[in-house]
Amino acid sequence: MNRVSTCDGVWGERLAEYENLLIDLDVEKHIAVVTVNRADKLNALNRALLAELDHALDEIAQQSDIHVLVLTGAGARAFVAGADIAEIGGLKGQQDGAEFARFGQQVFSKIERLTIPVIMAINGYALGAGCELALCGDIRLAADTAQLGQPEVNLGVIPGYGGTQRLARIVGRDRAKGIIFTGERLGAEDAYRLGIVDRVVPAADLLDEALSLAESLAAKAPRALALAKIAVNEGVLLSLDDGLDLEAELFGQAVETQDRKEGTDAFLEKRQPHWLGR
Ligand code: COA
C-alpha cells in the first residue's frame, strides 16, 4: 500500500494529527486505514481516543476520494480490549454512566452510518467495546488468533456501546444473551460459526486480506455501494413492505446517477467502467 501519512503535503492541511490513531490514506486506491494506536493498553478506548475517532470519521467522510475504510488495532495482540476500565471505575453515577454510554454509541453509530464500506480487520482481542466497535463495520475479517466477547458483566456493568442491541440483531436474541451473560471469549472460528465475523484468515495475512478486499470494493460504483448500504442497514429495521419501498426508492436514486449510465455502457462496450461517484 502506498502509505501517505497525515504529515504529507497532500493531506497535511485536511487531516488533523492524532495521538491515539494512525491514519493511512491511499488516495490513488481510494482507501483509508485507521489504526487504533494505544498498544500499551491493548488499544482500550478512553474518552480522548473516542473523541479523536469521532473527529477522524468526520474528516474521512469529507474526503470524496476515499471510498473504503479499514479499521484495525495496533500491535499483534489486540484490536481493542474494551472501553477503558479505569474510566468505568471513575464513573460518578447514573447520569455520568448514561452519558459515557451515549458518547460511545454516538461515535460507533457514526461509523455505521458512513456512506463508504467499513471493513473491520480484527487482529486480536475484541472485547467489550472492541467487539461492539467491530459490530459497527460492514464486513468483519478476523485473524485466526482473534478473541471476541462481551465481558462487561464481570465488571458489574453491561455492554454500553451498542452490544446488547447490535449483537442481538446479528446472532439473535438468545445467543446474544448467552454471550453477554457468560462473558465468554469466543475464538475466531466460533465467532465465524455464529456469524459475528465474515471470514477468518491467518493472522499474518489479515491486513493484506483486508486491503485486498478494500481494493475490490473501491473498484465498484461508490454511490451504488452507499445506496446499497443504506438499503440494507435501514431496511432490516422495517417491515418487509416498507423495506421494499425503501429499496425501490434507492434503486431510483441509483438510476439517476451518471455511474449507472457509465456502468451499463461499459458492460455493453466490453470495457472497464470509470466511476465518477455521482
Ligand atoms: N481498559 C484499560 N486497560 C486495559 C484494558 C481495558 N479494557 N484491557 C487491557 N488493559 C491494560 C492492562 O491494564 C495492562 O495495563 P498495564 O500494563 O499498565 O498494567 C495492559 O493493558 C495489558 O493488559 P494485561 O491485562 O496485562 O494483558 P493480559 O495479556 O494479561 O490480558 C486481556 C489480556 C485482554 C485478557 C486482559 O487485559 C483483559 O481482560 N482486559 C479487559 C477486557 C475487558 O473486560 N474488556 C471490557 C471492558 S468494559
Coordinates of N, CA, C and O in Angstrom, one line a residue, residues 1-139:
M1 N 0.8 -1.2 0.0 CA 0.0 0.0 0.0 C 0.9 1.2 0.0 O 1.9 1.3 0.7
N2 N 0.5 2.2 -0.8 CA 1.2 3.5 -0.9 C 0.8 4.3 0.4 O -0.3 4.9 0.4
R3 N 1.6 4.3 1.4 CA 1.1 4.9 2.7 C 1.4 6.4 2.7 O 2.6 6.8 2.4
V4 N 0.4 7.1 2.8 CA 0.5 8.6 2.9 C 0.2 9.1 4.3 O -0.9 8.9 4.7
S5 N 1.2 9.6 5.0 CA 1.0 9.9 6.3 C 0.2 11.3 6.4 O 0.1 12.0 5.5
T6 N -0.3 11.5 7.6 CA -1.0 12.8 7.8 C -0.1 14.0 7.7 O -0.5 15.1 7.6
C7 N 1.2 13.7 7.7 CA 2.2 14.9 7.6 C 2.4 15.2 6.1 O 3.0 16.2 5.8
D8 N 1.9 14.3 5.3 CA 2.2 14.6 3.8 C 1.5 15.8 3.4 O 0.4 16.1 3.8
G9 N 2.1 16.5 2.5 CA 1.5 17.8 2.0 C 0.1 17.7 1.4 O -0.7 18.5 1.6
V10 N -0.1 16.5 0.8 CA -1.4 16.4 0.2 C -2.5 16.4 1.2 O -3.6 17.0 1.0
W11 N -2.2 15.8 2.4 CA -3.3 15.7 3.4 C -3.1 16.6 4.6 O -4.0 16.8 5.4
G12 N -1.8 17.1 4.7 CA -1.5 17.8 6.0 C -2.5 18.9 6.4 O -2.8 19.1 7.5
E13 N -3.0 19.6 5.4 CA -4.0 20.7 5.7 C -5.4 20.1 6.0 O -6.2 20.8 6.6
R14 N -5.6 19.0 5.6 CA -7.0 18.5 5.6 C -7.2 17.5 6.8 O -8.3 17.5 7.3
L15 N -6.2 16.8 7.2 CA -6.5 15.8 8.2 C -5.6 16.1 9.4 O -4.4 16.2 9.3
A16 N -6.2 16.2 10.6 CA -5.5 16.5 11.8 C -4.6 15.4 12.2 O -4.7 14.3 11.7
E17 N -3.7 15.7 13.1 CA -2.8 14.6 13.6 C -3.5 14.1 14.9 O -4.1 14.8 15.6
Y18 N -3.3 12.8 15.2 CA -3.9 12.2 16.3 C -2.9 11.5 17.2 O -2.0 10.9 16.7
E19 N -3.2 11.6 18.5 CA -2.3 11.0 19.5 C -2.5 9.5 19.5 O -1.6 8.7 19.7
N20 N -3.8 9.0 19.4 CA -4.1 7.6 19.6 C -4.6 6.9 18.4 O -5.1 5.8 18.5
L21 N -4.4 7.5 17.2 CA -4.9 6.9 16.0 C -3.8 7.1 14.9 O -3.1 8.1 14.9
L22 N -3.6 6.1 14.1 CA -2.8 6.2 12.9 C -3.7 6.2 11.7 O -4.6 5.4 11.7
I23 N -3.5 7.2 10.8 CA -4.4 7.3 9.7 C -3.5 7.2 8.4 O -2.7 8.1 8.2
D24 N -3.7 6.1 7.7 CA -3.0 6.0 6.4 C -4.0 6.1 5.3 O -5.1 5.5 5.3
L25 N -3.6 6.9 4.3 CA -4.5 7.2 3.2 C -3.9 6.8 1.9 O -2.7 7.1 1.7
D26 N -4.6 6.1 1.1 CA -4.1 5.8 -0.3 C -5.1 6.4 -1.2 O -6.1 5.8 -1.5
V27 N -4.8 7.7 -1.6 CA -5.8 8.4 -2.4 C -5.9 7.8 -3.8 O -7.0 7.9 -4.5
E28 N -4.9 7.1 -4.3 CA -5.0 6.5 -5.6 C -5.9 5.3 -5.6 O -6.7 5.0 -6.5
K29 N -5.8 4.5 -4.5 CA -6.6 3.3 -4.4 C -7.9 3.6 -3.7 O -8.8 2.8 -3.5
H30 N -8.0 4.9 -3.1 CA -9.3 5.3 -2.5 C -9.6 4.6 -1.2 O -10.7 4.4 -0.8
I31 N -8.5 4.3 -0.5 CA -8.6 3.5 0.8 C -8.0 4.3 2.0 O -6.9 4.9 1.8
A32 N -8.8 4.4 3.1 CA -8.2 4.9 4.3 C -8.1 3.7 5.3 O -9.0 2.9 5.4
V33 N -7.0 3.7 6.0 CA -6.8 2.7 7.1 C -6.7 3.5 8.4 O -5.8 4.3 8.6
V34 N -7.6 3.2 9.4 CA -7.5 3.8 10.7 C -7.0 2.8 11.7 O -7.7 1.7 11.7
T35 N -5.9 3.0 12.4 CA -5.4 2.1 13.3 C -5.5 2.7 14.7 O -5.0 3.7 15.0
V36 N -6.3 2.0 15.6 CA -6.4 2.4 17.0 C -5.0 2.1 17.6 O -4.5 1.0 17.6
N37 N -4.4 3.2 18.1 CA -3.0 3.0 18.5 C -2.7 3.4 19.9 O -2.2 4.5 20.3
R38 N -3.1 2.5 20.8 CA -2.8 2.6 22.2 C -2.4 1.3 22.7 O -3.0 0.7 23.6
A39 N -1.3 0.8 22.1 CA -1.0 -0.7 22.2 C -0.6 -1.0 23.7 O -0.8 -2.2 24.1
D40 N 0.0 -0.1 24.4 CA 0.4 -0.4 25.8 C -0.9 -0.7 26.7 O -0.7 -1.4 27.7
K41 N -2.0 -0.3 26.3 CA -3.3 -0.6 27.0 C -4.2 -1.5 26.1 O -5.4 -1.5 26.2
L42 N -3.5 -2.3 25.3 CA -4.3 -3.2 24.3 C -5.4 -2.4 23.6 O -6.5 -2.9 23.3
N43 N -5.1 -1.2 23.3 CA -5.9 -0.3 22.4 C -7.3 0.0 23.1 O -8.3 0.2 22.4
A44 N -7.3 -0.1 24.4 CA -8.6 0.2 25.1 C -9.0 1.7 24.8 O -8.2 2.6 24.7
L45 N -10.3 1.8 24.7 CA -10.8 3.1 24.2 C -11.1 4.0 25.4 O -12.1 3.7 26.2
N46 N -10.4 5.1 25.6 CA -10.8 6.1 26.6 C -11.5 7.2 25.9 O -11.6 7.2 24.7
R47 N -11.9 8.2 26.7 CA -12.7 9.3 26.1 C -11.9 10.1 25.1 O -12.4 10.5 24.0
A48 N -10.6 10.3 25.4 CA -9.8 11.1 24.5 C -9.7 10.4 23.1 O -9.8 11.0 22.1
L49 N -9.5 9.0 23.2 CA -9.4 8.3 21.9 C -10.7 8.3 21.2 O -10.7 8.5 19.9
L50 N -11.8 8.2 21.9 CA -13.1 8.2 21.2 C -13.4 9.5 20.5 O -13.9 9.6 19.4
A51 N -12.9 10.6 21.2 CA -13.1 12.0 20.6 C -12.3 12.1 19.4 O -12.7 12.7 18.4
E52 N -11.1 11.5 19.4 CA -10.2 11.6 18.2 C -10.9 10.8 17.1 O -10.9 11.2 15.9
L53 N -11.4 9.6 17.4 CA -12.1 8.8 16.4 C -13.2 9.5 15.8 O -13.4 9.5 14.6
D54 N -14.0 10.2 16.6 CA -15.2 10.9 16.2 C -14.7 12.0 15.2 O -15.3 12.1 14.1
H55 N -13.7 12.7 15.5 CA -13.1 13.8 14.6 C -12.6 13.2 13.3 O -12.9 13.7 12.2
A56 N -11.8 12.1 13.5 CA -11.2 11.4 12.3 C -12.3 11.0 11.3 O -12.2 11.1 10.1
L57 N -13.4 10.4 11.9 CA -14.5 10.0 11.0 C -15.1 11.1 10.2 O -15.4 11.0 9.0
D58 N -15.3 12.3 10.9 CA -15.8 13.4 10.1 C -14.9 13.8 9.0 O -15.3 14.1 7.9
E59 N -13.6 13.8 9.3 CA -12.6 14.2 8.3 C -12.6 13.2 7.1 O -12.6 13.6 5.9
I60 N -12.7 11.9 7.4 CA -12.7 10.9 6.4 C -14.0 11.0 5.5 O -13.9 10.9 4.3
A61 N -15.1 11.2 6.2 CA -16.4 11.3 5.5 C -16.3 12.5 4.5 O -17.1 12.5 3.5
Q62 N -15.5 13.5 4.8 CA -15.5 14.7 3.8 C -14.6 14.4 2.6 O -14.6 15.3 1.7
Q63 N -13.8 13.4 2.7 CA -12.8 13.1 1.6 C -13.5 12.4 0.4 O -13.7 11.2 0.6
S64 N -13.8 13.1 -0.6 CA -14.6 12.4 -1.7 C -13.7 11.3 -2.4 O -14.2 10.5 -3.1
D65 N -12.4 11.4 -2.2 CA -11.5 10.4 -2.9 C -11.3 9.2 -2.1 O -10.5 8.3 -2.4
I66 N -11.9 9.1 -0.9 CA -11.8 7.9 -0.1 C -13.1 7.1 -0.2 O -14.1 7.6 0.2
H67 N -13.0 5.9 -0.6 CA -14.2 5.1 -0.9 C -14.4 3.9 0.0 O -15.4 3.3 0.0
V68 N -13.3 3.5 0.7 CA -13.4 2.4 1.6 C -12.6 2.7 2.9 O -11.5 3.3 2.8
L69 N -13.1 2.3 4.0 CA -12.3 2.5 5.3 C -12.0 1.1 5.9 O -12.9 0.2 5.9
V70 N -10.8 0.9 6.3 CA -10.4 -0.3 7.0 C -10.0 0.2 8.4 O -9.3 1.2 8.6
L71 N -10.5 -0.5 9.4 CA -10.2 -0.2 10.8 C -9.6 -1.4 11.5 O -10.1 -2.5 11.4
T72 N -8.5 -1.1 12.2 CA -7.8 -2.2 12.9 C -7.1 -1.7 14.1 O -7.3 -0.5 14.5
G73 N -6.4 -2.6 14.8 CA -5.8 -2.2 16.1 C -4.2 -2.3 15.9 O -3.8 -3.2 15.2
A74 N -3.5 -1.5 16.7 CA -2.1 -1.5 16.6 C -1.5 -2.7 17.4 O -2.1 -3.1 18.4
G75 N -0.4 -3.3 16.9 CA 0.2 -4.4 17.5 C -0.4 -5.7 17.2 O -1.4 -5.7 16.5
A76 N 0.2 -6.8 17.7 CA -0.3 -8.1 17.3 C -1.3 -8.7 18.3 O -1.9 -9.7 18.0
R77 N -1.5 -8.0 19.4 CA -2.3 -8.6 20.5 C -3.8 -8.3 20.5 O -4.6 -9.1 20.8
A78 N -4.0 -7.0 20.2 CA -5.4 -6.5 20.4 C -5.9 -5.7 19.2 O -5.2 -4.9 18.6
F79 N -7.2 -5.9 18.9 CA -8.0 -5.0 18.1 C -8.3 -3.8 19.0 O -7.7 -2.8 19.0
V80 N -9.2 -4.1 19.9 CA -9.5 -3.2 21.0 C -10.0 -4.0 22.2 O -10.9 -4.8 22.1
A81 N -9.3 -3.9 23.4 CA -9.6 -4.8 24.5 C -10.7 -4.2 25.4 O -10.9 -4.6 26.5
G82 N -11.4 -3.2 24.9 CA -12.6 -2.8 25.6 C -12.6 -1.3 25.8 O -11.7 -0.6 25.4
A83 N -13.6 -0.8 26.5 CA -13.6 0.6 27.0 C -12.6 0.6 28.1 O -12.2 -0.4 28.7
D84 N -12.1 1.8 28.4 CA -11.0 1.9 29.4 C -11.6 1.6 30.8 O -12.5 2.4 31.3
I85 N -11.2 0.6 31.4 CA -11.8 0.1 32.7 C -11.5 1.1 33.8 O -12.3 1.3 34.7
A86 N -10.4 1.8 33.7 CA -10.1 2.9 34.7 C -11.2 4.0 34.6 O -11.7 4.5 35.7
E87 N -11.6 4.3 33.4 CA -12.6 5.3 33.3 C -14.0 4.8 33.8 O -14.7 5.6 34.4
I88 N -14.3 3.5 33.5 CA -15.5 3.0 34.0 C -15.5 3.0 35.5 O -16.5 3.4 36.2
G89 N -14.4 2.7 36.1 CA -14.2 2.7 37.6 C -14.5 4.1 38.2 O -14.9 4.2 39.3
G90 N -14.2 5.1 37.4 CA -14.3 6.5 37.9 C -15.7 7.1 37.6 O -15.9 8.3 38.0
L91 N -16.6 6.4 37.0 CA -17.9 7.0 36.7 C -18.7 7.3 38.0 O -18.7 6.5 38.9
K92 N -19.4 8.5 37.9 CA -19.9 9.0 39.2 C -21.4 8.7 39.5 O -21.9 9.3 40.4
G93 N -22.0 7.9 38.7 CA -23.4 7.7 39.0 C -24.2 7.5 37.7 O -23.6 7.4 36.6
Q94 N -25.5 7.5 37.8 CA -26.4 7.1 36.7 C -26.2 8.0 35.5 O -26.0 7.6 34.4
Q95 N -26.3 9.3 35.8 CA -26.2 10.3 34.6 C -24.9 10.2 33.9 O -24.7 10.2 32.7
D96 N -23.8 10.1 34.8 CA -22.5 10.1 34.2 C -22.3 8.8 33.4 O -21.8 8.8 32.3
G97 N -22.9 7.7 33.9 CA -22.8 6.4 33.2 C -23.5 6.5 31.8 O -23.1 6.0 30.8
A98 N -24.8 7.1 31.9 CA -25.6 7.1 30.7 C -24.9 8.0 29.6 O -24.8 7.7 28.4
E99 N -24.3 9.1 30.1 CA -23.6 10.0 29.1 C -22.3 9.3 28.6 O -22.0 9.4 27.4
F100 N -21.6 8.5 29.4 CA -20.5 7.7 28.9 C -20.9 6.8 27.8 O -20.3 6.7 26.8
A101 N -22.0 6.1 28.0 CA -22.5 5.1 27.0 C -23.0 5.9 25.8 O -22.6 5.5 24.7
R102 N -23.7 7.0 26.0 CA -24.2 7.7 24.8 C -23.1 8.2 23.9 O -23.2 8.2 22.7
F103 N -22.0 8.7 24.5 CA -20.9 9.2 23.7 C -20.3 8.1 22.8 O -20.1 8.3 21.6
G104 N -20.0 7.0 23.4 CA -19.5 5.8 22.6 C -20.5 5.4 21.6 O -20.1 5.1 20.4
Q105 N -21.8 5.3 21.9 CA -22.8 4.9 21.0 C -22.8 5.9 19.8 O -22.9 5.5 18.6
Q106 N -22.7 7.2 20.1 CA -22.8 8.2 19.0 C -21.6 8.0 18.0 O -21.8 8.0 16.8
V107 N -20.4 7.8 18.6 CA -19.2 7.6 17.7 C -19.4 6.3 16.9 O -19.1 6.3 15.7
F108 N -19.8 5.2 17.5 CA -20.0 4.0 16.8 C -21.1 4.0 15.8 O -20.9 3.5 14.7
S109 N -22.2 4.8 16.1 CA -23.2 4.9 15.0 C -22.7 5.7 13.9 O -23.1 5.5 12.7
K110 N -21.8 6.6 14.1 CA -21.2 7.4 13.0 C -20.5 6.5 12.1 O -20.5 6.7 10.8
I111 N -19.8 5.5 12.6 CA -19.1 4.5 11.8 C -20.1 3.8 10.9 O -20.0 3.6 9.7
E112 N -21.2 3.3 11.6 CA -22.2 2.5 10.9 C -22.8 3.3 9.8 O -23.2 2.8 8.7
R113 N -23.0 4.6 10.0 CA -23.7 5.5 9.0 C -22.8 6.1 8.0 O -23.2 6.8 7.1
L114 N -21.5 5.8 8.0 CA -20.6 6.3 7.0 C -21.1 5.8 5.6 O -21.6 4.6 5.6
T115 N -21.1 6.6 4.6 CA -21.6 6.1 3.3 C -20.7 5.2 2.6 O -21.0 4.8 1.5
I116 N -19.4 5.1 3.1 CA -18.5 4.1 2.4 C -18.5 2.8 3.2 O -18.8 2.8 4.4
P117 N -18.1 1.7 2.5 CA -18.0 0.5 3.3 C -16.9 0.5 4.3 O -15.8 1.1 4.0
V118 N -17.1 -0.1 5.4 CA -16.1 -0.1 6.5 C -15.8 -1.6 6.8 O -16.7 -2.4 7.1
I119 N -14.5 -1.9 6.6 CA -14.0 -3.3 6.9 C -13.3 -3.3 8.2 O -12.4 -2.5 8.5
M120 N -13.7 -4.2 9.1 CA -13.1 -4.3 10.4 C -12.1 -5.4 10.3 O -12.4 -6.6 9.9
A121 N -10.8 -5.1 10.5 CA -9.7 -6.1 10.5 C -9.4 -6.4 12.0 O -8.6 -5.7 12.6
I122 N -9.9 -7.5 12.5 CA -9.9 -7.8 13.9 C -8.6 -8.6 14.2 O -8.6 -9.8 13.9
N123 N -7.6 -8.0 14.7 CA -6.3 -8.6 14.7 C -5.9 -9.2 16.1 O -4.8 -9.6 16.3
G124 N -6.9 -9.2 17.0 CA -6.6 -9.8 18.3 C -7.8 -9.7 19.2 O -8.9 -9.8 18.7
Y125 N -7.6 -9.4 20.5 CA -8.7 -9.2 21.4 C -9.7 -8.2 20.9 O -9.3 -7.0 20.6
A126 N -10.9 -8.5 20.8 CA -12.0 -7.6 20.5 C -13.1 -7.8 21.6 O -14.0 -8.6 21.4
L127 N -12.8 -7.2 22.7 CA -13.6 -7.5 23.9 C -14.4 -6.2 24.3 O -13.9 -5.1 24.2
G128 N -15.6 -6.4 24.8 CA -16.4 -5.3 25.3 C -16.6 -4.3 24.1 O -17.1 -4.6 23.1
A129 N -16.1 -3.0 24.4 CA -16.2 -2.0 23.4 C -15.5 -2.4 22.1 O -15.9 -1.9 21.0
G130 N -14.5 -3.3 22.2 CA -13.8 -3.7 21.0 C -14.7 -4.6 20.1 O -14.7 -4.5 18.9
C131 N -15.5 -5.5 20.7 CA -16.4 -6.3 20.0 C -17.5 -5.4 19.4 O -17.9 -5.5 18.3
E132 N -18.0 -4.4 20.3 CA -19.0 -3.5 19.8 C -18.6 -2.6 18.6 O -19.3 -2.4 17.7
L133 N -17.3 -2.2 18.7 CA -16.7 -1.5 17.6 C -16.8 -2.3 16.3 O -17.2 -1.9 15.2
A134 N -16.3 -3.6 16.4 CA -16.3 -4.5 15.3 C -17.7 -4.6 14.7 O -17.9 -4.7 13.4
L135 N -18.7 -4.7 15.5 CA -20.1 -4.9 15.1 C -20.6 -3.7 14.2 O -21.6 -3.9 13.5
C136 N -20.0 -2.6 14.3 CA -20.4 -1.4 13.5 C -19.9 -1.4 12.1 O -20.4 -0.6 11.3
G137 N -19.0 -2.3 11.8 CA -18.5 -2.4 10.5 C -19.4 -3.1 9.5 O -20.4 -3.8 10.0
D138 N -19.1 -3.0 8.2 CA -20.0 -3.7 7.2 C -19.5 -5.1 7.0 O -20.3 -6.0 6.8
I139 N -18.2 -5.3 7.0 CA -17.6 -6.6 6.8 C -16.5 -6.8 7.9 O -15.7 -5.9 8.1

